[in-house]
Amino acid sequence: MNDFIDVVVVGSINQDYLIKTKSIPGPGETTTGAILDLQPGGKGANQAVAAASLGARVSMIGAVGGDFIGDMLIESLNKSNIDTTRVKKLKSSTSGSAFVTITPDGENSIIVASGANWGIEISHIEQAKQTIALAKVLLLQMELPISIVEYAISQAGINTLVVLNLAPAGKINLETLKRVNVLVLNEHEASFLAKKPISDLPSAKQVGQKLLDLGMENIIITLGQLGALMLGEENLYVPAPRVQVLDTTGAGDCFVGVLASRLSQGVTLSKALHQATKAASLSVQILGAQASFPTLDQIDN
Ligand code: RIB
């Protein structure tokens, strides 16, 4: 199995409860008329699905609860051709849940009850050591305990490209960040890490430069409808195509999964950046996360 892995994802697996609402209620207020949709999610699982949609051989390392939702989440990853042999079922936990409210402008806000994602232990990662060391790309996010993220990165092989999506933003050891080959952040996460605000493209460039000066190799800052900015081996700004935004849930995951998938398939960072930007712009036109991810043909046409 190990010889065949392009992308190994160490990350979260959630059940998403998507609530389309006209407005977000204030404290003590109740709104009716919202529409509920249930979809598989979690930043880790979403990125795994986005990578697999482009034909990469993907293995998922993570955890679900001992409930029936956990079985459904594993089944849904299997249907996307993702290897789930390293997904643990933690009997005494509930599966991770995300409550996503989506307003008419397509913006979302998310509350996550981490459940089993928070129960994953170093020993789980140890059991997958070989898979991590031999993968072409190790892809991680920040919805697992930070000790797990840092330990997994320390297990990357000499030829393994490490891609970290610092979402949601959290504290992380600088030495760990220096082992990351491509750090992907949105403007809020980049501001958090650099302790410097971003309001436009020039300020995003300054923040990116500050992060590079700390010793990081490649920084990609996603800027929503403005597109994406890369600093490092190559400096490049890719504007996003103008599209009708329906739902931004998982657009960042689509971007990161496509980027990791293309890098594992040997394309250059700049080409991967163009394809990831296009993929994210396609995904915001469809409701939900995984259901909105495009194939390579859709990206290239
Ligand atoms: O990035 C979107 C994801 O964040 C959702 O699928 C939700 O599960 C949360 O983890």
PDB file of C-alpha atoms and ligand atoms in Angstrom:
ATOM      1  CA  MET A   1       0.000   0.000   0.000  1.00  0.00           C
ATOM      2  CA  ASN A   2       2.722   2.500   1.013  1.00  0.00           C
ATOM      3  CA  ASP A   3       4.403   2.565  -2.401  1.00  0.00           C
ATOM      4  CA  PHE A   4       1.153   3.728  -3.947  1.00  0.00           C
ATOM      5  CA  ILE A   5       0.325   6.740  -1.805  1.00  0.00           C
ATOM      6  CA  ASP A   6       0.526  10.163  -3.410  1.00  0.00           C
ATOM      7  CA  VAL A   7      -1.044  12.199  -0.625  1.00  0.00           C
ATOM      8  CA  VAL A   8      -1.393  11.195   3.010  1.00  0.00           C
ATOM      9  CA  VAL A   9      -3.777  13.443   4.936  1.00  0.00           C
ATOM     10  CA  VAL A  10      -3.529  13.708   8.716  1.00  0.00           C
ATOM     11  CA  GLY A  11      -6.658  15.587   9.611  1.00  0.00           C
ATOM     12  CA  SER A  12     -10.214  15.983  10.818  1.00  0.00           C
ATOM     13  CA  ILE A  13     -13.362  14.163   9.748  1.00  0.00           C
ATOM     14  CA  ASN A  14     -16.707  15.812  10.553  1.00  0.00           C
ATOM     15  CA  GLN A  15     -20.398  15.527   9.868  1.00  0.00           C
ATOM     16  CA  ASP A  16     -21.478  18.938   8.549  1.00  0.00           C
ATOM     17  CA  TYR A  17     -24.902  20.361   9.407  1.00  0.00           C
ATOM     18  CA  LEU A  18     -25.364  23.121   6.836  1.00  0.00           C
ATOM     19  CA  ILE A  19     -28.023  25.684   7.701  1.00  0.00           C
ATOM     20  CA  LYS A  20     -29.013  28.107   4.935  1.00  0.00           C
ATOM     21  CA  THR A  21     -30.527  31.114   6.630  1.00  0.00           C
ATOM     22  CA  LYS A  22     -31.613  34.621   5.603  1.00  0.00           C
ATOM     23  CA  SER A  23     -29.965  36.103   8.709  1.00  0.00           C
ATOM     24  CA  ILE A  24     -27.909  35.068  11.734  1.00  0.00           C
ATOM     25  CA  PRO A  25     -29.929  35.542  14.943  1.00  0.00           C
ATOM     26  CA  GLY A  26     -28.581  37.897  17.599  1.00  0.00           C
ATOM     27  CA  PRO A  27     -28.381  36.930  21.313  1.00  0.00           C
ATOM     28  CA  GLY A  28     -31.805  35.782  22.610  1.00  0.00           C
ATOM     29  CA  GLU A  29     -33.334  35.886  19.097  1.00  0.00           C
ATOM     30  CA  THR A  30     -34.902  32.983  17.133  1.00  0.00           C
ATOM     31  CA  THR A  31     -35.149  32.870  13.333  1.00  0.00           C
ATOM     32  CA  THR A  32     -37.283  30.364  11.413  1.00  0.00           C
ATOM     33  CA  GLY A  33     -37.413  29.349   7.767  1.00  0.00           C
ATOM     34  CA  ALA A  34     -33.862  28.034   7.492  1.00  0.00           C
ATOM     35  CA  ILE A  35     -33.028  24.996   5.343  1.00  0.00           C
ATOM     36  CA  LEU A  36     -30.915  22.116   6.705  1.00  0.00           C
ATOM     37  CA  ASP A  37     -28.585  19.928   4.649  1.00  0.00           C
ATOM     38  CA  LEU A  38     -26.322  17.146   5.993  1.00  0.00           C
ATOM     39  CA  GLN A  39     -22.999  16.508   4.280  1.00  0.00           C
ATOM     40  CA  PRO A  40     -19.671  14.861   5.102  1.00  0.00           C
ATOM     41  CA  GLY A  41     -17.001  17.433   6.001  1.00  0.00           C
ATOM     42  CA  GLY A  42     -14.013  18.260   8.158  1.00  0.00           C
ATOM     43  CA  LYS A  43     -11.046  20.119   6.733  1.00  0.00           C
ATOM     44  CA  GLY A  44      -8.939  16.944   6.575  1.00  0.00           C
ATOM     45  CA  ALA A  45     -11.595  14.813   4.888  1.00  0.00           C
ATOM     46  CA  ASN A  46     -12.547  17.642   2.520  1.00  0.00           C
ATOM     47  CA  GLN A  47      -8.955  18.102   1.386  1.00  0.00           C
ATOM     48  CA  ALA A  48      -8.551  14.331   0.994  1.00  0.00           C
ATOM     49  CA  VAL A  49     -11.646  14.233  -1.247  1.00  0.00           C
ATOM     50  CA  ALA A  50     -10.482  17.245  -3.298  1.00  0.00           C
ATOM     51  CA  ALA A  51      -7.108  15.543  -3.849  1.00  0.00           C
ATOM     52  CA  ALA A  52      -8.699  12.195  -4.760  1.00  0.00           C
ATOM     53  CA  SER A  53     -11.132  13.911  -7.190  1.00  0.00           C
ATOM     54  CA  LEU A  54      -8.079  14.734  -9.312  1.00  0.00           C
ATOM     55  CA  GLY A  55      -6.911  11.115  -9.393  1.00  0.00           C
ATOM     56  CA  ALA A  56      -4.301  11.187  -6.603  1.00  0.00           C
ATOM     57  CA  ARG A  57      -3.996   8.034  -4.477  1.00  0.00           C
ATOM     58  CA  VAL A  58      -4.944   9.322  -1.049  1.00  0.00           C
ATOM     59  CA  SER A  59      -4.701   7.801   2.422  1.00  0.00           C
ATOM     60  CA  MET A  60      -6.542   9.381   5.366  1.00  0.00           C
ATOM     61  CA  ILE A  61      -5.248   9.285   8.945  1.00  0.00           C
ATOM     62  CA  GLY A  62      -7.794  10.459  11.505  1.00  0.00           C
ATOM     63  CA  ALA A  63     -10.599   9.370  13.806  1.00  0.00           C
ATOM     64  CA  VAL A  64     -14.385   9.113  13.926  1.00  0.00           C
ATOM     65  CA  GLY A  65     -16.681   8.256  16.827  1.00  0.00           C
ATOM     66  CA  GLY A  66     -18.230   4.912  17.717  1.00  0.00           C
ATOM     67  CA  ASP A  67     -21.630   6.154  16.479  1.00  0.00           C
ATOM     68  CA  PHE A  68     -23.419   5.329  13.194  1.00  0.00           C
ATOM     69  CA  ILE A  69     -22.289   8.733  11.851  1.00  0.00           C
ATOM     70  CA  GLY A  70     -18.686   7.513  12.109  1.00  0.00           C
ATOM     71  CA  ASP A  71     -19.558   4.537   9.870  1.00  0.00           C
ATOM     72  CA  MET A  72     -21.235   6.876   7.370  1.00  0.00           C
ATOM     73  CA  LEU A  73     -18.225   9.184   7.282  1.00  0.00           C
ATOM     74  CA  ILE A  74     -15.815   6.289   6.639  1.00  0.00           C
ATOM     75  CA  GLU A  75     -18.138   4.910   3.959  1.00  0.00           C
ATOM     76  CA  SER A  76     -18.254   8.269   2.234  1.00  0.00           C
ATOM     77  CA  LEU A  77     -14.428   8.497   2.177  1.00  0.00           C
ATOM     78  CA  ASN A  78     -14.283   4.971   0.748  1.00  0.00           C
ATOM     79  CA  LYS A  79     -16.702   6.011  -2.009  1.00  0.00           C
ATOM     80  CA  SER A  80     -14.227   8.769  -2.949  1.00  0.00           C
ATOM     81  CA  ASN A  81     -11.526   6.067  -3.354  1.00  0.00           C
ATOM     82  CA  ILE A  82      -9.660   7.140  -0.225  1.00  0.00           C
ATOM     83  CA  ASP A  83      -7.762   4.539   1.804  1.00  0.00           C
ATOM     84  CA  THR A  84      -9.359   4.542   5.287  1.00  0.00           C
ATOM     85  CA  THR A  85      -7.400   1.711   6.906  1.00  0.00           C
ATOM     86  CA  ARG A  86      -5.765   4.295   9.220  1.00  0.00           C
ATOM     87  CA  VAL A  87      -9.040   5.928  10.297  1.00  0.00           C
ATOM     88  CA  LYS A  88      -9.697   4.905  13.920  1.00  0.00           C
ATOM     89  CA  LYS A  89     -13.148   4.338  15.381  1.00  0.00           C
ATOM     90  CA  LEU A  90     -13.043   5.677  18.923  1.00  0.00           C
ATOM     91  CA  LYS A  91     -15.863   3.848  20.704  1.00  0.00           C
ATOM     92  CA  SER A  92     -16.230   6.267  23.605  1.00  0.00           C
ATOM     93  CA  SER A  93     -16.320   9.417  21.434  1.00  0.00           C
ATOM     94  CA  THR A  94     -18.929  10.992  19.210  1.00  0.00           C
ATOM     95  CA  SER A  95     -17.937  11.828  15.647  1.00  0.00           C
ATOM     96  CA  GLY A  96     -16.798  15.378  14.935  1.00  0.00           C
ATOM     97  CA  SER A  97     -19.682  17.711  14.031  1.00  0.00           C
ATOM     98  CA  ALA A  98     -19.642  21.097  12.323  1.00  0.00           C
ATOM     99  CA  PHE A  99     -22.574  23.507  12.420  1.00  0.00           C
ATOM    100  CA  VAL A 100     -22.282  25.715   9.354  1.00  0.00           C
ATOM    101  CA  THR A 101     -24.560  28.724   8.849  1.00  0.00           C
ATOM    102  CA  ILE A 102     -24.672  30.138   5.322  1.00  0.00           C
ATOM    103  CA  THR A 103     -26.130  33.569   4.589  1.00  0.00           C
ATOM    104  CA  PRO A 104     -27.474  34.747   1.177  1.00  0.00           C
ATOM    105  CA  ASP A 105     -24.132  36.371   0.259  1.00  0.00           C
ATOM    106  CA  GLY A 106     -22.553  32.880   0.368  1.00  0.00           C
ATOM    107  CA  GLU A 107     -20.488  33.618   3.489  1.00  0.00           C
ATOM    108  CA  ASN A 108     -20.392  31.004   6.240  1.00  0.00           C
ATOM    109  CA  SER A 109     -19.623  30.771   9.926  1.00  0.00           C
ATOM    110  CA  ILE A 110     -18.777  27.444  11.522  1.00  0.00           C
ATOM    111  CA  ILE A 111     -18.863  26.000  15.034  1.00  0.00           C
ATOM    112  CA  VAL A 112     -17.061  22.666  15.380  1.00  0.00           C
ATOM    113  CA  ALA A 113     -17.634  20.092  18.132  1.00  0.00           C
ATOM    114  CA  SER A 114     -14.407  18.155  17.609  1.00  0.00           C
ATOM    115  CA  GLY A 115     -15.446  14.843  19.225  1.00  0.00           C
ATOM    116  CA  ALA A 116     -13.237  11.962  18.060  1.00  0.00           C
ATOM    117  CA  ASN A 117     -10.876  14.317  16.186  1.00  0.00           C
ATOM    118  CA  TRP A 118      -9.650  15.447  19.572  1.00  0.00           C
ATOM    119  CA  GLY A 119      -9.169  11.840  20.769  1.00  0.00           C
ATOM    120  CA  ILE A 120      -6.498  10.911  18.256  1.00  0.00           C
ATOM    121  CA  GLU A 121      -3.204   9.954  19.951  1.00  0.00           C
ATOM    122  CA  ILE A 122       0.501   9.928  19.086  1.00  0.00           C
ATOM    123  CA  SER A 123       0.360   6.103  19.007  1.00  0.00           C
ATOM    124  CA  HIS A 124      -2.150   6.313  16.105  1.00  0.00           C
ATOM    125  CA  ILE A 125       0.354   8.357  14.117  1.00  0.00           C
ATOM    126  CA  GLU A 126       3.174   5.994  15.105  1.00  0.00           C
ATOM    127  CA  GLN A 127       1.262   3.094  13.581  1.00  0.00           C
ATOM    128  CA  ALA A 128       1.154   5.024  10.289  1.00  0.00           C
ATOM    129  CA  LYS A 129       4.816   6.112  10.378  1.00  0.00           C
ATOM    130  CA  GLN A 130       5.785   4.236   7.236  1.00  0.00           C
ATOM    131  CA  THR A 131       2.845   5.536   5.235  1.00  0.00           C
ATOM    132  CA  ILE A 132       3.789   9.095   6.189  1.00  0.00           C
ATOM    133  CA  ALA A 133       7.494   8.660   5.484  1.00  0.00           C
ATOM    134  CA  LEU A 134       6.890   7.184   2.015  1.00  0.00           C
ATOM    135  CA  ALA A 135       4.079   9.474   0.814  1.00  0.00           C
ATOM    136  CA  LYS A 136       4.893  12.039  -1.858  1.00  0.00           C
ATOM    137  CA  VAL A 137       2.901  14.708  -0.022  1.00  0.00           C
ATOM    138  CA  LEU A 138       1.968  14.932   3.655  1.00  0.00           C
ATOM    139  CA  LEU A 139      -1.044  17.230   4.026  1.00  0.00           C
ATOM    140  CA  LEU A 140      -2.242  18.611   7.358  1.00  0.00           C
ATOM    141  CA  GLN A 141      -4.577  21.224   8.844  1.00  0.00           C
ATOM    142  CA  MET A 142      -5.168  22.488  12.382  1.00  0.00           C
ATOM    143  CA  GLU A 143      -8.365  20.693  13.458  1.00  0.00           C
ATOM    144  CA  LEU A 144      -6.437  17.988  15.373  1.00  0.00           C
ATOM    145  CA  PRO A 145      -4.484  18.546  18.617  1.00  0.00           C
ATOM    146  CA  ILE A 146      -1.341  20.534  17.808  1.00  0.00           C
ATOM    147  CA  SER A 147       0.863  17.813  19.356  1.00  0.00           C
ATOM    148  CA  ILE A 148      -0.463  15.409  16.700  1.00  0.00           C
ATOM    149  CA  VAL A 149       0.144  17.869  13.856  1.00  0.00           C
ATOM    150  CA  GLU A 150       3.711  18.522  15.026  1.00  0.00           C
ATOM    151  CA  TYR A 151       4.484  14.838  15.559  1.00  0.00           C
ATOM    152  CA  ALA A 152       3.120  13.872  12.130  1.00  0.00           C
ATOM    153  CA  ILE A 153       5.292  16.527  10.465  1.00  0.00           C
ATOM    154  CA  SER A 154       8.343  15.168  12.295  1.00  0.00           C
ATOM    155  CA  GLN A 155       7.679  11.789  10.639  1.00  0.00           C
ATOM    156  CA  ALA A 156       7.782  13.122   7.064  1.00  0.00           C
ATOM    157  CA  GLY A 157      10.312  11.313   4.887  1.00  0.00           C
ATOM    158  CA  ILE A 158      13.286  13.046   3.324  1.00  0.00           C
ATOM    159  CA  ASN A 159      11.479  13.202  -0.044  1.00  0.00           C
ATOM    160  CA  THR A 160       8.043  13.951   1.393  1.00  0.00           C
ATOM    161  CA  LEU A 161       6.708  17.389   0.544  1.00  0.00           C
ATOM    162  CA  VAL A 162       4.926  18.795   3.617  1.00  0.00           C
ATOM    163  CA  VAL A 163       1.899  21.004   2.952  1.00  0.00           C
ATOM    164  CA  LEU A 164       0.293  22.618   6.004  1.00  0.00           C
ATOM    165  CA  ASN A 165      -2.960  24.537   5.881  1.00  0.00           C
ATOM    166  CA  LEU A 166      -2.944  26.639   9.060  1.00  0.00           C
ATOM    167  CA  ALA A 167      -6.725  26.481   9.386  1.00  0.00           C
ATOM    168  CA  PRO A 168      -8.091  27.345  11.835  1.00  0.00           C
ATOM    169  CA  ALA A 169      -5.193  29.533  12.980  1.00  0.00           C
ATOM    170  CA  GLY A 170      -3.413  28.332  16.101  1.00  0.00           C
ATOM    171  CA  LYS A 171      -0.049  28.437  17.797  1.00  0.00           C
ATOM    172  CA  ILE A 172       2.581  26.167  16.291  1.00  0.00           C
ATOM    173  CA  ASN A 173       6.267  25.630  16.934  1.00  0.00           C
ATOM    174  CA  LEU A 174       8.551  27.624  14.608  1.00  0.00           C
ATOM    175  CA  GLU A 175      10.883  24.639  14.105  1.00  0.00           C
ATOM    176  CA  THR A 176       7.881  22.643  12.844  1.00  0.00           C
ATOM    177  CA  LEU A 177       6.958  25.437  10.434  1.00  0.00           C
ATOM    178  CA  LYS A 178      10.480  25.361   9.033  1.00  0.00           C
ATOM    179  CA  ARG A 179       9.976  21.700   8.000  1.00  0.00           C
ATOM    180  CA  VAL A 180       6.835  22.700   6.068  1.00  0.00           C
ATOM    181  CA  ASN A 181       7.528  23.110   2.341  1.00  0.00           C
ATOM    182  CA  VAL A 182       4.293  24.900   1.473  1.00  0.00           C
ATOM    183  CA  LEU A 183       2.317  26.813   4.104  1.00  0.00           C
ATOM    184  CA  VAL A 184      -1.192  27.775   2.989  1.00  0.00           C
ATOM    185  CA  LEU A 185      -3.173  30.380   4.934  1.00  0.00           C
ATOM    186  CA  ASN A 186      -6.088  32.701   4.330  1.00  0.00           C
ATOM    187  CA  GLU A 187      -5.693  36.384   5.102  1.00  0.00           C
ATOM    188  CA  HIS A 188      -6.941  36.025   8.714  1.00  0.00           C
ATOM    189  CA  GLU A 189      -4.634  33.098   9.458  1.00  0.00           C
ATOM    190  CA  ALA A 190      -1.663  34.867   7.859  1.00  0.00           C
ATOM    191  CA  SER A 191      -2.372  38.014   9.919  1.00  0.00           C
ATOM    192  CA  PHE A 192      -2.572  35.880  13.066  1.00  0.00           C
ATOM    193  CA  LEU A 193       0.768  34.191  12.402  1.00  0.00           C
ATOM    194  CA  ALA A 194       2.621  37.338  11.339  1.00  0.00           C
ATOM    195  CA  LYS A 195       0.870  39.542  13.942  1.00  0.00           C
ATOM    196  CA  LYS A 196       0.293  42.069  11.156  1.00  0.00           C
ATOM    197  CA  PRO A 197      -3.042  42.981   9.487  1.00  0.00           C
ATOM    198  CA  ILE A 198      -3.905  42.370   5.827  1.00  0.00           C
ATOM    199  CA  SER A 199      -6.262  44.793   4.095  1.00  0.00           C
ATOM    200  CA  ASP A 200      -5.172  44.543   0.446  1.00  0.00           C
ATOM    201  CA  LEU A 201      -2.637  42.932  -1.888  1.00  0.00           C
ATOM    202  CA  PRO A 202       0.357  45.095  -0.839  1.00  0.00           C
ATOM    203  CA  SER A 203      -0.234  44.364   2.870  1.00  0.00           C
ATOM    204  CA  ALA A 204      -0.616  40.647   2.035  1.00  0.00           C
ATOM    205  CA  LYS A 205       2.797  40.789   0.331  1.00  0.00           C
ATOM    206  CA  GLN A 206       4.331  42.392   3.435  1.00  0.00           C
ATOM    207  CA  VAL A 207       2.825  39.714   5.683  1.00  0.00           C
ATOM    208  CA  GLY A 208       4.042  36.959   3.345  1.00  0.00           C
ATOM    209  CA  GLN A 209       7.532  38.451   3.356  1.00  0.00           C
ATOM    210  CA  LYS A 210       7.531  38.611   7.161  1.00  0.00           C
ATOM    211  CA  LEU A 211       6.674  34.896   7.305  1.00  0.00           C
ATOM    212  CA  LEU A 212       9.403  34.061   4.787  1.00  0.00           C
ATOM    213  CA  ASP A 213      11.895  36.026   6.890  1.00  0.00           C
ATOM    214  CA  LEU A 214      11.062  33.720   9.817  1.00  0.00           C
ATOM    215  CA  GLY A 215      12.553  30.882   7.753  1.00  0.00           C
ATOM    216  CA  MET A 216       9.592  29.410   5.891  1.00  0.00           C
ATOM    217  CA  GLU A 217      10.084  28.019   2.393  1.00  0.00           C
ATOM    218  CA  ASN A 218       6.904  28.822   0.448  1.00  0.00           C
ATOM    219  CA  ILE A 219       3.903  30.826   1.618  1.00  0.00           C
ATOM    220  CA  ILE A 220       0.545  30.891  -0.131  1.00  0.00           C
ATOM    221  CA  ILE A 221      -2.007  33.416   1.134  1.00  0.00           C
ATOM    222  CA  THR A 222      -5.536  32.938  -0.183  1.00  0.00           C
ATOM    223  CA  LEU A 223      -7.440  36.212  -0.487  1.00  0.00           C
ATOM    224  CA  GLY A 224     -11.022  35.105  -1.216  1.00  0.00           C
ATOM    225  CA  GLN A 225     -12.420  36.837  -4.295  1.00  0.00           C
ATOM    226  CA  LEU A 226      -9.051  38.554  -4.884  1.00  0.00           C
ATOM    227  CA  GLY A 227      -7.334  35.225  -5.609  1.00  0.00           C
ATOM    228  CA  ALA A 228      -4.063  33.881  -4.179  1.00  0.00           C
ATOM    229  CA  LEU A 229      -0.561  35.141  -3.557  1.00  0.00           C
ATOM    230  CA  MET A 230       2.572  32.983  -3.427  1.00  0.00           C
ATOM    231  CA  LEU A 231       5.961  34.007  -2.049  1.00  0.00           C
ATOM    232  CA  GLY A 232       9.080  31.847  -1.818  1.00  0.00           C
ATOM    233  CA  GLU A 233      10.811  29.886  -4.575  1.00  0.00           C
ATOM    234  CA  GLU A 234       8.648  31.910  -6.928  1.00  0.00           C
ATOM    235  CA  ASN A 235       6.628  35.068  -6.342  1.00  0.00           C
ATOM    236  CA  LEU A 236       3.258  34.939  -8.061  1.00  0.00           C
ATOM    237  CA  TYR A 237      -0.183  36.510  -7.757  1.00  0.00           C
ATOM    238  CA  VAL A 238      -3.118  34.645  -9.324  1.00  0.00           C
ATOM    239  CA  PRO A 239      -6.396  36.614  -9.478  1.00  0.00           C
ATOM    240  CA  ALA A 240      -9.585  34.596  -8.932  1.00  0.00           C
ATOM    241  CA  PRO A 241     -12.074  34.324 -11.819  1.00  0.00           C
ATOM    242  CA  ARG A 242     -15.229  36.421 -11.244  1.00  0.00           C
ATOM    243  CA  VAL A 243     -18.089  34.054 -10.381  1.00  0.00           C
ATOM    244  CA  GLN A 244     -21.504  34.033  -8.703  1.00  0.00           C
ATOM    245  CA  VAL A 245     -20.843  32.942  -5.098  1.00  0.00           C
ATOM    246  CA  LEU A 246     -23.433  30.565  -3.612  1.00  0.00           C
ATOM    247  CA  ASP A 247     -21.519  29.020  -0.696  1.00  0.00           C
ATOM    248  CA  THR A 248     -17.868  29.403   0.308  1.00  0.00           C
ATOM    249  CA  THR A 249     -17.904  26.365   2.663  1.00  0.00           C
ATOM    250  CA  GLY A 250     -14.910  24.161   1.857  1.00  0.00           C
ATOM    251  CA  ALA A 251     -13.544  26.479  -0.866  1.00  0.00           C
ATOM    252  CA  GLY A 252     -10.258  26.750   1.049  1.00  0.00           C
ATOM    253  CA  ASP A 253     -10.169  22.955   1.415  1.00  0.00           C
ATOM    254  CA  CYS A 254     -10.792  22.549  -2.294  1.00  0.00           C
ATOM    255  CA  PHE A 255      -7.876  24.910  -2.980  1.00  0.00           C
ATOM    256  CA  VAL A 256      -5.488  23.064  -0.660  1.00  0.00           C
ATOM    257  CA  GLY A 257      -6.533  19.543  -1.733  1.00  0.00           C
ATOM    258  CA  VAL A 258      -6.116  20.397  -5.416  1.00  0.00           C
ATOM    259  CA  LEU A 259      -2.746  22.030  -4.757  1.00  0.00           C
ATOM    260  CA  ALA A 260      -1.466  18.967  -2.843  1.00  0.00           C
ATOM    261  CA  SER A 261      -2.840  16.576  -5.440  1.00  0.00           C
ATOM    262  CA  ARG A 262      -1.178  18.375  -8.345  1.00  0.00           C
ATOM    263  CA  LEU A 263       2.143  18.657  -6.474  1.00  0.00           C
ATOM    264  CA  SER A 264       2.077  14.902  -5.798  1.00  0.00           C
ATOM    265  CA  GLN A 265       1.541  14.392  -9.524  1.00  0.00           C
ATOM    266  CA  GLY A 266       4.704  16.356 -10.312  1.00  0.00           C
ATOM    267  CA  VAL A 267       3.348  19.679 -11.611  1.00  0.00           C
ATOM    268  CA  THR A 268       5.154  22.912 -10.714  1.00  0.00           C
ATOM    269  CA  LEU A 269       4.056  25.013  -7.764  1.00  0.00           C
ATOM    270  CA  SER A 270       2.951  27.844 -10.056  1.00  0.00           C
ATOM    271  CA  LYS A 271       0.803  25.556 -12.244  1.00  0.00           C
ATOM    272  CA  ALA A 272      -0.664  23.926  -9.117  1.00  0.00           C
ATOM    273  CA  LEU A 273      -1.474  27.405  -7.767  1.00  0.00           C
ATOM    274  CA  HIS A 274      -3.353  28.361 -10.962  1.00  0.00           C
ATOM    275  CA  GLN A 275      -5.344  25.102 -10.900  1.00  0.00           C
ATOM    276  CA  ALA A 276      -6.135  25.389  -7.178  1.00  0.00           C
ATOM    277  CA  THR A 277      -7.405  28.962  -7.637  1.00  0.00           C
ATOM    278  CA  LYS A 278      -9.645  27.905 -10.517  1.00  0.00           C
ATOM    279  CA  ALA A 279     -10.917  24.876  -8.551  1.00  0.00           C
ATOM    280  CA  ALA A 280     -11.860  27.025  -5.546  1.00  0.00           C
ATOM    281  CA  SER A 281     -13.757  29.439  -7.793  1.00  0.00           C
ATOM    282  CA  LEU A 282     -15.763  26.506  -9.203  1.00  0.00           C
ATOM    283  CA  SER A 283     -16.503  25.138  -5.729  1.00  0.00           C
ATOM    284  CA  VAL A 284     -18.105  28.348  -4.405  1.00  0.00           C
ATOM    285  CA  GLN A 285     -20.811  28.069  -7.065  1.00  0.00           C
ATOM    286  CA  ILE A 286     -22.220  24.872  -5.478  1.00  0.00           C
ATOM    287  CA  LEU A 287     -23.671  24.298  -1.971  1.00  0.00           C
ATOM    288  CA  GLY A 288     -21.551  22.391   0.552  1.00  0.00           C
ATOM    289  CA  ALA A 289     -17.949  21.278   0.713  1.00  0.00           C
ATOM    290  CA  GLN A 290     -17.138  17.869  -0.813  1.00  0.00           C
ATOM    291  CA  ALA A 291     -20.164  17.940  -3.128  1.00  0.00           C
ATOM    292  CA  SER A 292     -18.763  21.075  -4.781  1.00  0.00           C
ATOM    293  CA  PHE A 293     -15.261  19.835  -5.653  1.00  0.00           C
ATOM    294  CA  PRO A 294     -14.358  19.686  -9.364  1.00  0.00           C
ATOM    295  CA  THR A 295     -12.469  17.104 -11.427  1.00  0.00           C
ATOM    296  CA  LEU A 296      -9.291  17.944 -13.364  1.00  0.00           C
ATOM    297  CA  ASP A 297     -11.265  18.184 -16.615  1.00  0.00           C
ATOM    298  CA  GLN A 298     -13.620  20.738 -15.080  1.00  0.00           C
ATOM    299  CA  ILE A 299     -10.656  22.770 -13.811  1.00  0.00           C
ATOM    300  CA  ASP A 300      -8.819  22.764 -17.129  1.00  0.00           C
ATOM    301  CA  ASN A 301     -11.832  23.556 -19.309  1.00  0.00           C
TER     302      ASN A 301
HETATM  303  O1  RIB B   1     -13.445  24.128   5.860  1.00  0.00           O
HETATM  304  C1  RIB B   1     -14.778  23.698   5.947  1.00  0.00           C
HETATM  305  C2  RIB B   1     -14.903  22.637   7.001  1.00  0.00           C
HETATM  306  O2  RIB B   1     -14.588  23.192   8.250  1.00  0.00           O
HETATM  307  C3  RIB B   1     -16.287  22.080   7.133  1.00  0.00           C
HETATM  308  O3  RIB B   1     -16.494  20.950   6.307  1.00  0.00           O
HETATM  309  C4  RIB B   1     -16.390  21.776   8.607  1.00  0.00           C
HETATM  310  O4  RIB B   1     -16.469  20.416   8.906  1.00  0.00           O
HETATM  311  C5  RIB B   1     -15.181  22.422   9.262  1.00  0.00           C
HETATM  312  O5  RIB B   1     -14.252  21.519   9.657  1.00  0.00           O
END
